[in-house]
Every structure is written in structure tokens, then in C-alpha cells.
PDB file of C-alpha atoms and ligand atoms in Angstrom:
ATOM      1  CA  UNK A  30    -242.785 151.409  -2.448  1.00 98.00           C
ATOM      2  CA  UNK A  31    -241.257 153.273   0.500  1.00 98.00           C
ATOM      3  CA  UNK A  32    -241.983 153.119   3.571  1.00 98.00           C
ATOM      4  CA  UNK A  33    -240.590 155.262   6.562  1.00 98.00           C
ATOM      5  CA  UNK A  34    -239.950 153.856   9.853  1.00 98.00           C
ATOM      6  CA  UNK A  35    -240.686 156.579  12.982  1.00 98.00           C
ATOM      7  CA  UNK A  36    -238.759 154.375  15.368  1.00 97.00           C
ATOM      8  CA  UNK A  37    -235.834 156.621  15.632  1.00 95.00           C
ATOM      9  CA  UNK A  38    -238.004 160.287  14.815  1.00 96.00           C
ATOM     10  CA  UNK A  39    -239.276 162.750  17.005  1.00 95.00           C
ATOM     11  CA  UNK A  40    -241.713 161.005  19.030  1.00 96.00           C
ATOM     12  CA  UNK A  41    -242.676 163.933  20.916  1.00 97.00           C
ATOM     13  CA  UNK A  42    -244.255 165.499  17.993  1.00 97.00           C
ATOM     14  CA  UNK A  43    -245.986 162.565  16.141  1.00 97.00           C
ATOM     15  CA  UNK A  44    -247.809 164.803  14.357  1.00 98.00           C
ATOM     16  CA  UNK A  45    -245.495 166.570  12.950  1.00 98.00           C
ATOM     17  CA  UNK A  46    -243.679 163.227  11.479  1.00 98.00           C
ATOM     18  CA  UNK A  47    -246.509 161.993   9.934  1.00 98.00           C
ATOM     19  CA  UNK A  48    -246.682 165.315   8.422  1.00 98.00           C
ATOM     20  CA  UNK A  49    -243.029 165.134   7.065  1.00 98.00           C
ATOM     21  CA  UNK A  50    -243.206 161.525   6.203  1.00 98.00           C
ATOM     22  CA  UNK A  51    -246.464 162.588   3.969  1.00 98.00           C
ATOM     23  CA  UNK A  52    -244.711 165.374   2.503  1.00 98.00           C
ATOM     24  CA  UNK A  53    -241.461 163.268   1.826  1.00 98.00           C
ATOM     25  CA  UNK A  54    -243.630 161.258  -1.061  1.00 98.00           C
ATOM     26  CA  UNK A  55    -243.423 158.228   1.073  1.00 98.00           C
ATOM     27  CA  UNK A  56    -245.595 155.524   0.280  1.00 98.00           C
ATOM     28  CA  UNK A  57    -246.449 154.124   3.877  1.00 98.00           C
ATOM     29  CA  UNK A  58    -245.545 154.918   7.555  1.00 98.00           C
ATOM     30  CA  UNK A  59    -243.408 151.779   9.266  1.00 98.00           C
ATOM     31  CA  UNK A  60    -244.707 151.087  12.468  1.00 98.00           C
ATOM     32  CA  UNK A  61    -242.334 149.143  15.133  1.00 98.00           C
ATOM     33  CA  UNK A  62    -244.244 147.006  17.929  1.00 98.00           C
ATOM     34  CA  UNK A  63    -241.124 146.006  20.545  1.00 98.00           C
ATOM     35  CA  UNK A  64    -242.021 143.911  23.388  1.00 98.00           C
ATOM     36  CA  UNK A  65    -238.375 144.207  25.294  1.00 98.00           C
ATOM     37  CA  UNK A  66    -239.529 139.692  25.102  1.00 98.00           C
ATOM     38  CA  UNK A  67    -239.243 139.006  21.701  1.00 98.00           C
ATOM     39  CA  UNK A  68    -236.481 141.553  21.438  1.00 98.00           C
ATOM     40  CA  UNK A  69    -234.543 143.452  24.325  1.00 98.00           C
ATOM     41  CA  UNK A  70    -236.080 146.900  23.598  1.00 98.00           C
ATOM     42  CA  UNK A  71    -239.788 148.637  24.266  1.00 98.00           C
ATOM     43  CA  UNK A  72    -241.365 150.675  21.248  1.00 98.00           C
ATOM     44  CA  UNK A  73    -244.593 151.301  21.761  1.00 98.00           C
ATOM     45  CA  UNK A  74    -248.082 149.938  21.230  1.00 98.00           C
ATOM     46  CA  UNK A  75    -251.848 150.036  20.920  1.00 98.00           C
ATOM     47  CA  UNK A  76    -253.012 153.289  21.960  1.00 98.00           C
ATOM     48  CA  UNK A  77    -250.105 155.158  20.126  1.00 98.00           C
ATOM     49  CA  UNK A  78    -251.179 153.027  16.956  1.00 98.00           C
ATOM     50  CA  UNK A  79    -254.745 154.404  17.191  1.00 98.00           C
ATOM     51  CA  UNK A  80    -253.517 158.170  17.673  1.00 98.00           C
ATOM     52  CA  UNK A  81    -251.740 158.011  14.775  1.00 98.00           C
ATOM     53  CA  UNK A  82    -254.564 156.246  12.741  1.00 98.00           C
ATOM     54  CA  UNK A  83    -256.683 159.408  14.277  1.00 98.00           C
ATOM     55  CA  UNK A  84    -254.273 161.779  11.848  1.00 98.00           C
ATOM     56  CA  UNK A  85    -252.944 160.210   8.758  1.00 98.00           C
ATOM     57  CA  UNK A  86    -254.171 159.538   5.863  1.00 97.00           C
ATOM     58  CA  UNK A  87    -250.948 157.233   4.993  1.00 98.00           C
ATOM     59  CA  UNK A  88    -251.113 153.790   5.102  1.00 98.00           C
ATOM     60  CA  UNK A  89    -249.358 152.165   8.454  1.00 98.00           C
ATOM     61  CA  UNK A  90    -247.480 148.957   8.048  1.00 99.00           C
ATOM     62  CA  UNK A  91    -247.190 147.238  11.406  1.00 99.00           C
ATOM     63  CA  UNK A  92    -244.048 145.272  12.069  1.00 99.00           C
ATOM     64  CA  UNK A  93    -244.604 143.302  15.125  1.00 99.00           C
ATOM     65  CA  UNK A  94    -241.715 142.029  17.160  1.00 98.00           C
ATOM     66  CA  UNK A  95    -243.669 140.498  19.823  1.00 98.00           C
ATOM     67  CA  UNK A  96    -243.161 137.010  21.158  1.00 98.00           C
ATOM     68  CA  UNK A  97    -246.726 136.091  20.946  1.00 98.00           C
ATOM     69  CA  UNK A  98    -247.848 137.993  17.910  1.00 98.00           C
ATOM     70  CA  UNK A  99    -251.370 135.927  17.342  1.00 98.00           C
ATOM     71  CA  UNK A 100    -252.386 137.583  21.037  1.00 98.00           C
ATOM     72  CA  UNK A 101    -252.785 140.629  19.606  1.00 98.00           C
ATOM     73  CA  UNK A 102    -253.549 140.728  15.886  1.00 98.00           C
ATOM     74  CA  UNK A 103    -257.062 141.675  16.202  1.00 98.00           C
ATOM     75  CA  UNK A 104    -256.425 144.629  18.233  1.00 99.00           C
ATOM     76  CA  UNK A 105    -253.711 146.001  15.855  1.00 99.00           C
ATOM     77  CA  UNK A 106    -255.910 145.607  13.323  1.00 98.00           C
ATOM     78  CA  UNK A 107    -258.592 147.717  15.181  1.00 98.00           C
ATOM     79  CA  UNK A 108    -256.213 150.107  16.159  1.00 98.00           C
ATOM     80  CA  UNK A 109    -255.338 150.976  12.484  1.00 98.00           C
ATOM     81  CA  UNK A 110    -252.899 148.572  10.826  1.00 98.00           C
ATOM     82  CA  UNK A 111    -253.074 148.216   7.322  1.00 98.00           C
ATOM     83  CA  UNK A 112    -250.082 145.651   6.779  1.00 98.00           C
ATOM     84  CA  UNK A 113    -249.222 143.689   9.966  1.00 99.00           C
ATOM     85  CA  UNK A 114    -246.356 141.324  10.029  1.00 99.00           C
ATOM     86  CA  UNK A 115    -244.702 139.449  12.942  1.00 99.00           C
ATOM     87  CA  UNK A 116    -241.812 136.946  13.082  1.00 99.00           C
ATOM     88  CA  UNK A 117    -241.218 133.699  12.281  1.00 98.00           C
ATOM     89  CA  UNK A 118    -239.237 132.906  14.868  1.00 98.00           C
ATOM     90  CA  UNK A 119    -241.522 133.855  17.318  1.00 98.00           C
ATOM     91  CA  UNK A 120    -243.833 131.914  19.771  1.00 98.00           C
ATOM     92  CA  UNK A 121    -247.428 132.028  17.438  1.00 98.00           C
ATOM     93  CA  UNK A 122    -248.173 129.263  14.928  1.00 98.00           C
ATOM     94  CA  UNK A 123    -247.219 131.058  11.929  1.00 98.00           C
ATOM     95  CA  UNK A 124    -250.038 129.316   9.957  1.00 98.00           C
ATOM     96  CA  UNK A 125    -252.734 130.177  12.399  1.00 98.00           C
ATOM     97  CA  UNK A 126    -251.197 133.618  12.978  1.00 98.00           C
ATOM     98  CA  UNK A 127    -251.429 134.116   8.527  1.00 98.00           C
ATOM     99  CA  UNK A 128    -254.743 133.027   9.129  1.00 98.00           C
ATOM    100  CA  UNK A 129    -256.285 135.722  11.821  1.00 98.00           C
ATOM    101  CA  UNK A 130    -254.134 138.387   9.920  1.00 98.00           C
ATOM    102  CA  UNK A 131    -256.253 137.552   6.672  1.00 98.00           C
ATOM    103  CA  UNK A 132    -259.226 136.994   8.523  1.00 98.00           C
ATOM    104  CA  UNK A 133    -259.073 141.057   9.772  1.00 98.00           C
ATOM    105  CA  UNK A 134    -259.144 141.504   5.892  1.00 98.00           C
ATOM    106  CA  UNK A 135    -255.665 143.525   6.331  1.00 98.00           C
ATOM    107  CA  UNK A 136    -252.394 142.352   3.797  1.00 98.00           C
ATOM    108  CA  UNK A 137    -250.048 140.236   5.971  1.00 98.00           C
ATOM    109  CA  UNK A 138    -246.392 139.815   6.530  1.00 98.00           C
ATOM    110  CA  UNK A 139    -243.923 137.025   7.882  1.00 98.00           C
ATOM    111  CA  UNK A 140    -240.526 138.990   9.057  1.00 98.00           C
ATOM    112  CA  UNK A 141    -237.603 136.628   9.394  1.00 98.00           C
ATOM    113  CA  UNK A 142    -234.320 137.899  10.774  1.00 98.00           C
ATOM    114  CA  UNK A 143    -231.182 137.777  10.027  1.00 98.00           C
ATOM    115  CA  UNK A 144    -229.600 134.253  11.033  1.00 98.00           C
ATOM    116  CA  UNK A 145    -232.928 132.314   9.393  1.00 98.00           C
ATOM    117  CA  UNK A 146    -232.888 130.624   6.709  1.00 98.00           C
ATOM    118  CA  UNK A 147    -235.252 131.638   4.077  1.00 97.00           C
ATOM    119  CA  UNK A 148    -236.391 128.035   3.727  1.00 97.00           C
ATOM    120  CA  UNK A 149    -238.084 128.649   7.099  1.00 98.00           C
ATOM    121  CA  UNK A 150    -240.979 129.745   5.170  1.00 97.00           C
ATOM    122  CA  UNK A 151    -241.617 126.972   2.715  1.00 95.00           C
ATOM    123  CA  UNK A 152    -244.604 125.999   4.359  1.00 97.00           C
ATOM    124  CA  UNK A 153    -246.138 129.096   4.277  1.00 97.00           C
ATOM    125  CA  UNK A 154    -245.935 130.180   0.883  1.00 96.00           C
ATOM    126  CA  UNK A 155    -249.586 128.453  -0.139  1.00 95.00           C
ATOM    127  CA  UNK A 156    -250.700 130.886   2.485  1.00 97.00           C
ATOM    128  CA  UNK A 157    -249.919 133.667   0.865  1.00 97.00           C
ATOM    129  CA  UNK A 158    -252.355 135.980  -0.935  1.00 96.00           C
ATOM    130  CA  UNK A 159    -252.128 139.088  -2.900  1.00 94.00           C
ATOM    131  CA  UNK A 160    -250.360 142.075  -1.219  1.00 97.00           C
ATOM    132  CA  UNK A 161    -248.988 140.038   1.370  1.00 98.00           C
ATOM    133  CA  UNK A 162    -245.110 140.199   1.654  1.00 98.00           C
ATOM    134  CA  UNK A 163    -242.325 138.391   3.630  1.00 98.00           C
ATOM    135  CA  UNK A 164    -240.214 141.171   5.772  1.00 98.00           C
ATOM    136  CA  UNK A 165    -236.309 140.374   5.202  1.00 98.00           C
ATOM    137  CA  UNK A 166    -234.772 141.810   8.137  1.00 98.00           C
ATOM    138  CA  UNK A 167    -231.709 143.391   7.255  1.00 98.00           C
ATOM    139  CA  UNK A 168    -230.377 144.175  10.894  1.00 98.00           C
ATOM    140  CA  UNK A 169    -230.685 142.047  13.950  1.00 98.00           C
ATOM    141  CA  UNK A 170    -234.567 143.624  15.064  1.00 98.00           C
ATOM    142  CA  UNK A 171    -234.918 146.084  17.876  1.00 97.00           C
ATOM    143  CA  UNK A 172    -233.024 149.240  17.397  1.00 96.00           C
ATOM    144  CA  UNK A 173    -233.430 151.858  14.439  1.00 94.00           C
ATOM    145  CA  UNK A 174    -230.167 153.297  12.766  1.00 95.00           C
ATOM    146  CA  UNK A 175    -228.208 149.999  12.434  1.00 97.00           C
ATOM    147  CA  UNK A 176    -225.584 148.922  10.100  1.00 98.00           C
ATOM    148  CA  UNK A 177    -226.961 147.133   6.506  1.00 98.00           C
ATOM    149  CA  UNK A 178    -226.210 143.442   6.876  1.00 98.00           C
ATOM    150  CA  UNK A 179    -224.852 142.361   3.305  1.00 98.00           C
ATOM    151  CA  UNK A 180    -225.074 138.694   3.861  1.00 98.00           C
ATOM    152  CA  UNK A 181    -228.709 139.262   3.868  1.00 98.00           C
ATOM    153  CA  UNK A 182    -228.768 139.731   0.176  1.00 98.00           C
ATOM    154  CA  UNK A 183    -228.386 136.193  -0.954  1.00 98.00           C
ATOM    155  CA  UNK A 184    -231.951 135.472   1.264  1.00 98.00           C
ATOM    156  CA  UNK A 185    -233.526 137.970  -0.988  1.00 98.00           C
ATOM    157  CA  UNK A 186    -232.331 136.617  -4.209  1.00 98.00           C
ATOM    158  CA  UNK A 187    -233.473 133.125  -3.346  1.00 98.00           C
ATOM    159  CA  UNK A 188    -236.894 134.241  -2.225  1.00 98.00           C
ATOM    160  CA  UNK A 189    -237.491 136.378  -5.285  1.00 98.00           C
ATOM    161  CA  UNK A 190    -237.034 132.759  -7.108  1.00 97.00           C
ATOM    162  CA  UNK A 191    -238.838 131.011  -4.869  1.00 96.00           C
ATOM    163  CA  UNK A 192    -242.030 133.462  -5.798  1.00 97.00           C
ATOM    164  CA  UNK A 193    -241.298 133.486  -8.675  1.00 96.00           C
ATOM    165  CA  UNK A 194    -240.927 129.796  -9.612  1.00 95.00           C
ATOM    166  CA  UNK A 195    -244.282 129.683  -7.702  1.00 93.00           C
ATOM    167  CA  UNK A 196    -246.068 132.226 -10.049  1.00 95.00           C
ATOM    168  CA  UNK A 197    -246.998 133.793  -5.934  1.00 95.00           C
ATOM    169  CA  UNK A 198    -247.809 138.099  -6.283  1.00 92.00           C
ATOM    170  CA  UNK A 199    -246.320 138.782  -3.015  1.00 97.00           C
ATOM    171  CA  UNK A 200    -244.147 141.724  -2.175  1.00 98.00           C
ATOM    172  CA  UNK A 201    -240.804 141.348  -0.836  1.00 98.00           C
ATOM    173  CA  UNK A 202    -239.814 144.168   2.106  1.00 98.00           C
ATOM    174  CA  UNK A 203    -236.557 144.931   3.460  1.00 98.00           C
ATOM    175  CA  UNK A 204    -236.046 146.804   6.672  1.00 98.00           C
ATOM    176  CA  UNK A 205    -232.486 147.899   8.604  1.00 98.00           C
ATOM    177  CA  UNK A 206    -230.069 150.050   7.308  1.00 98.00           C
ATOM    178  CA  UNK A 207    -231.384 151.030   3.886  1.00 98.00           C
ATOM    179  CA  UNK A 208    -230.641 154.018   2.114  1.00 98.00           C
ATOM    180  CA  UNK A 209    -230.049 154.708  -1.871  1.00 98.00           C
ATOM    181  CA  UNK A 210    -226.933 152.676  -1.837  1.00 98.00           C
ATOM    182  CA  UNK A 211    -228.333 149.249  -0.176  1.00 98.00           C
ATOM    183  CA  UNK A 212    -231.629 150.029  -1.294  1.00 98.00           C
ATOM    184  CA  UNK A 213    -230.540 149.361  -4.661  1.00 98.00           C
ATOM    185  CA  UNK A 214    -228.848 146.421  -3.710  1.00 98.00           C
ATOM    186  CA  UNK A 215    -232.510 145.023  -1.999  1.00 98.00           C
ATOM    187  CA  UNK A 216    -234.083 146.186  -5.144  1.00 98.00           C
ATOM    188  CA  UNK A 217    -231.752 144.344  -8.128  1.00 98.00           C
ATOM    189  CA  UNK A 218    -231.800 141.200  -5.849  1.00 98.00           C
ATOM    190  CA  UNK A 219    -235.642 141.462  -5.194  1.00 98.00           C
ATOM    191  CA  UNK A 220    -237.200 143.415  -2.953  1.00 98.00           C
ATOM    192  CA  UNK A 221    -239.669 145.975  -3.808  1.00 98.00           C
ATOM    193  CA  UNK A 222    -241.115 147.403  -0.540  1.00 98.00           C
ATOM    194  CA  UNK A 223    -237.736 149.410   1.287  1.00 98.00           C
ATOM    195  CA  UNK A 224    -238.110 150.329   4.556  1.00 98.00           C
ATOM    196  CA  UNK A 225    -235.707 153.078   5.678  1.00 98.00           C
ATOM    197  CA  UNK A 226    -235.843 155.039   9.084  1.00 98.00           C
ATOM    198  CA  UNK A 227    -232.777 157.135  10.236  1.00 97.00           C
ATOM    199  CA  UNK A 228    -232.352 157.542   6.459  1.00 98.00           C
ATOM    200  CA  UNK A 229    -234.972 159.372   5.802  1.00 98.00           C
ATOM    201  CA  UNK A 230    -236.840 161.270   8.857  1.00 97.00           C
ATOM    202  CA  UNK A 231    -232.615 161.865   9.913  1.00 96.00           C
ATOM    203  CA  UNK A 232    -232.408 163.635   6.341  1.00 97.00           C
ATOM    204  CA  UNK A 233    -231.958 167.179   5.643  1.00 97.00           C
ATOM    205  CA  UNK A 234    -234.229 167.083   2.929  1.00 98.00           C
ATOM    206  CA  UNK A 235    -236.492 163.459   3.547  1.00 98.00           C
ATOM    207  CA  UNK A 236    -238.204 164.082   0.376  1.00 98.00           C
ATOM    208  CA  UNK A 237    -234.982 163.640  -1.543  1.00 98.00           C
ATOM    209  CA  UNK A 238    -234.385 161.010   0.645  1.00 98.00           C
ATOM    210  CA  UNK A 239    -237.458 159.346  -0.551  1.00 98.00           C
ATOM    211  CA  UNK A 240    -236.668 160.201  -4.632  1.00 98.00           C
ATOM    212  CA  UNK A 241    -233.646 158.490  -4.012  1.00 98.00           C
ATOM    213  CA  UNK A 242    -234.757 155.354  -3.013  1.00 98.00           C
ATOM    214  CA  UNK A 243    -237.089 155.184  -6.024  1.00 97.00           C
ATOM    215  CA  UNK A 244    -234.424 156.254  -8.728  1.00 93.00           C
ATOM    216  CA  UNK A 245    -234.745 153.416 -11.547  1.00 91.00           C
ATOM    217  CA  UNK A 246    -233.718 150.199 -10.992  1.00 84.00           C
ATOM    218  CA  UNK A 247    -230.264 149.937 -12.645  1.00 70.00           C
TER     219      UNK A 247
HETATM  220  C1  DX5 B 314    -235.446 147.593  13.564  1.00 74.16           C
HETATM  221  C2  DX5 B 314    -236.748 148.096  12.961  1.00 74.16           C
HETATM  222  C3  DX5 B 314    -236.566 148.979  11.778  1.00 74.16           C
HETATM  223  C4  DX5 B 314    -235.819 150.254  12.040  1.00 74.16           C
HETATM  224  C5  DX5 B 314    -235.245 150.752  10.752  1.00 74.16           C
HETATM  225  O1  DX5 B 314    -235.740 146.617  14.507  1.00 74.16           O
HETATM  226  O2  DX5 B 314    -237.544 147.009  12.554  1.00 74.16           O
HETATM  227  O3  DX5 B 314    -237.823 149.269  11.174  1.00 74.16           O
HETATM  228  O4  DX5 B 314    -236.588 151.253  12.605  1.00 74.16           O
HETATM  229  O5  DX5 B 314    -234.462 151.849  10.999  1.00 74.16           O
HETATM  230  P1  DX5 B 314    -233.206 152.233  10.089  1.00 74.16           P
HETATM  231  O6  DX5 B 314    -233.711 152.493   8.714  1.00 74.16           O
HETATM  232  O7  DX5 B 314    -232.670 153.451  10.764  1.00 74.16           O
HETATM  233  O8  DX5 B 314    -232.263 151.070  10.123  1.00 74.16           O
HETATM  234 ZN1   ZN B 315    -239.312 147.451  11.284  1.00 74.16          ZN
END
């Protein structure tokens, strides 16, 4: 699945991007929640959320970078979230935080960036329940249009094992950098929900874009 990220689009005309991510054969819009705590940059929020809920059909995948993410998982859910994940390594009980997401009957997500280990969410794994997914960050979170860490790709290899050891039907997502080159990288070592961003609402054409990040697993 493919999701595109509208951090780095034309925010002026939202409409219009939903229209093009739609029409690019994306599976899901990416949704960026910055708090300028939790990270040192300010996205935007609630009542955007619900505007775009208003217009699209598409699912929206929430990716909270907030330091207190259990605050506010209720309203994001209200406001139109279909997946909603938040970090690890921020200030909510993760457990509790799982908990309210799955309670709001919406698929959940625990991001983790760059320098944690993927053993960080051990504990969590019995928590997990059909179309959830862990969120490997593949950047440091906050800005759009980053460099691809590679050193990330070892975390996605061991996670993939870790479900699968575990028998566990959860997705893994990538997000930072990706485009048909490290996309396949995410993709042979796990992952199977890519976010990309400046990749594909910066294309030329973002529906070939999108084909490309779907080409067949090599
Ligand atoms: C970074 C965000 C990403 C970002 C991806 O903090 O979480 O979703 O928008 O953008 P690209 O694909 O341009 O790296
Ligand atoms: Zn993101």
C-alpha cells in the first residue's frame, strides 16, 4: 500500500491534492500532526483534519508527532483518522495510548524513530491487532523531503521476524525519504505500507510515481 504524505504539497489548495493524490492510484493520504514539542516544527491539526475528511473519499492515516499523543486520540479520531499512530518515545503510556486508539475502533500505529531500538516495542506486540502497524521512521521526524536513512533497514528486517516468529498480521510502514529505489529496499526487508511525500505530490507525473512504488517485489 501507498500512502502519500501532503506535508510538503500545496497546502493552499488542499483540495486540489487530495484530488491528485486520488488520481495518482494512491492507497491512503499521510497525515503529519507536528507539535513544534515533540519535534521542532508545527504542521497542522484538528480542524484541517476534519476539512479534509469533509472531501475525500481516501483513507487518512494520521501520524502523530505530539508529545502527549493519548491527549488527543479521541478527537483525531472524530476529526476523521482512519489509522492513527504516535511515537514511542513520546510522553503517553504506549499501552494505554494502544488501548484508546483501539477503543475509537480505528487501526493503530506505534512510530519509532530513527536512533530506537526496535526492541523498544517488545512489550507491545500482544497489543497488537489486525491492521495495526508499527511506523519505522526512516528520517529523523519533522520535516518532509529528507534524505533515506539506510541504517534503518536492519530495524525493519528484525521486526518483520519478530512478527513473524509471533504468527502477529500487522503491517509494517516506512516513512522519510522513500521513492522506487528505497522503497524497494523497505519492501525486500519488510515493510509493506510506503509512505512517500516529496516523491510523489513533487512528481511530474505522481501517478507514475505511485506505479513505481508498487512494481513487483524483486
Ligand atoms: C517526516 C514526516 C513524513 C514526511 C515524508 O517527519 O513524518 O511523513 O512528510 O516526506 P518525504 O517522503 O518527502 O520524506
Ligand atoms: Zn509521517
Amino acid at each position: 500500500m501507498v500512502l502519500a504524505s501532503i506535508l510538503n504539497s500545496n497546502l493552499l489548495n488542499l483540495s486540489q491534492v487530495a484530488d491528485t493524490v486520488a488520481a495518482s492510484g494512491a492507497d491512503a493520504l499521510h497525515y503529519d500532526v507536528m507539535d513544534g514539542r515533540f519535534v521542532d516544527n508545527i504542521s497542522f491539526g484538528l480542524p484541517v483534519l476534519s476539512a479534509l475528511r469533509l472531501y475525500t473519499k481516501q483513507p487518512i492515516d494520521v501520524h502523530l508527532m505530539i508529545s502527549d499523543p493519548l491527549r488527543f486520540v479521541e478527537r483525531f479520531a472524530e476529526a476523521g483518522a482512519d489509522l492513527l499512530s504516535f511515537h514511542i518515545e513520546s510522553d503517553s503510556d504506549p499501552a494505554e495510548t494502544l488501548r484508546c486508539i483501539h477503543g475509537c475502533g480505528i487501526a493503530a500505529g506505534i512510530a519509532i524513530s530513527p536512533d530506537t531500538p526496535i526492541s523498544a516495542v517488545a512489550p507491545y506486540l500482544s497489543q497488537m491487532q489486525k491492521d495495526d502497524f508499527f511506523l519505522i521512521m526512516t528520517v529523523y521526524p519533522g520535516l518532509g523531503g529528507q534524505k533515506f536513512m539506510p541504517q534503518t533497514l536492519p530495524k525493519i528486517q528484525t521486526l518483520s521476524e519478530m512478527l513473524r516468529r509471533e504468527n502477529l498480521p500487522v503491517h509494517i510502514e516506512v516513512d522519510g525519504g522513500i521513492n522506487a529505489e528505497t522503497g524497494m529496499l523497505c519492501r525486500q526487508a519488510g515493510a509493506d505500507y510506503l509512505v512517500a511525500g516529496s516523491y510523489v505530490l513533487g512528481a511530474e507525473d505522481p501517478a507514475a510515481a505511485v506505479q513505481s512504488l508498487k512494481q513487483p517485489c524483486g
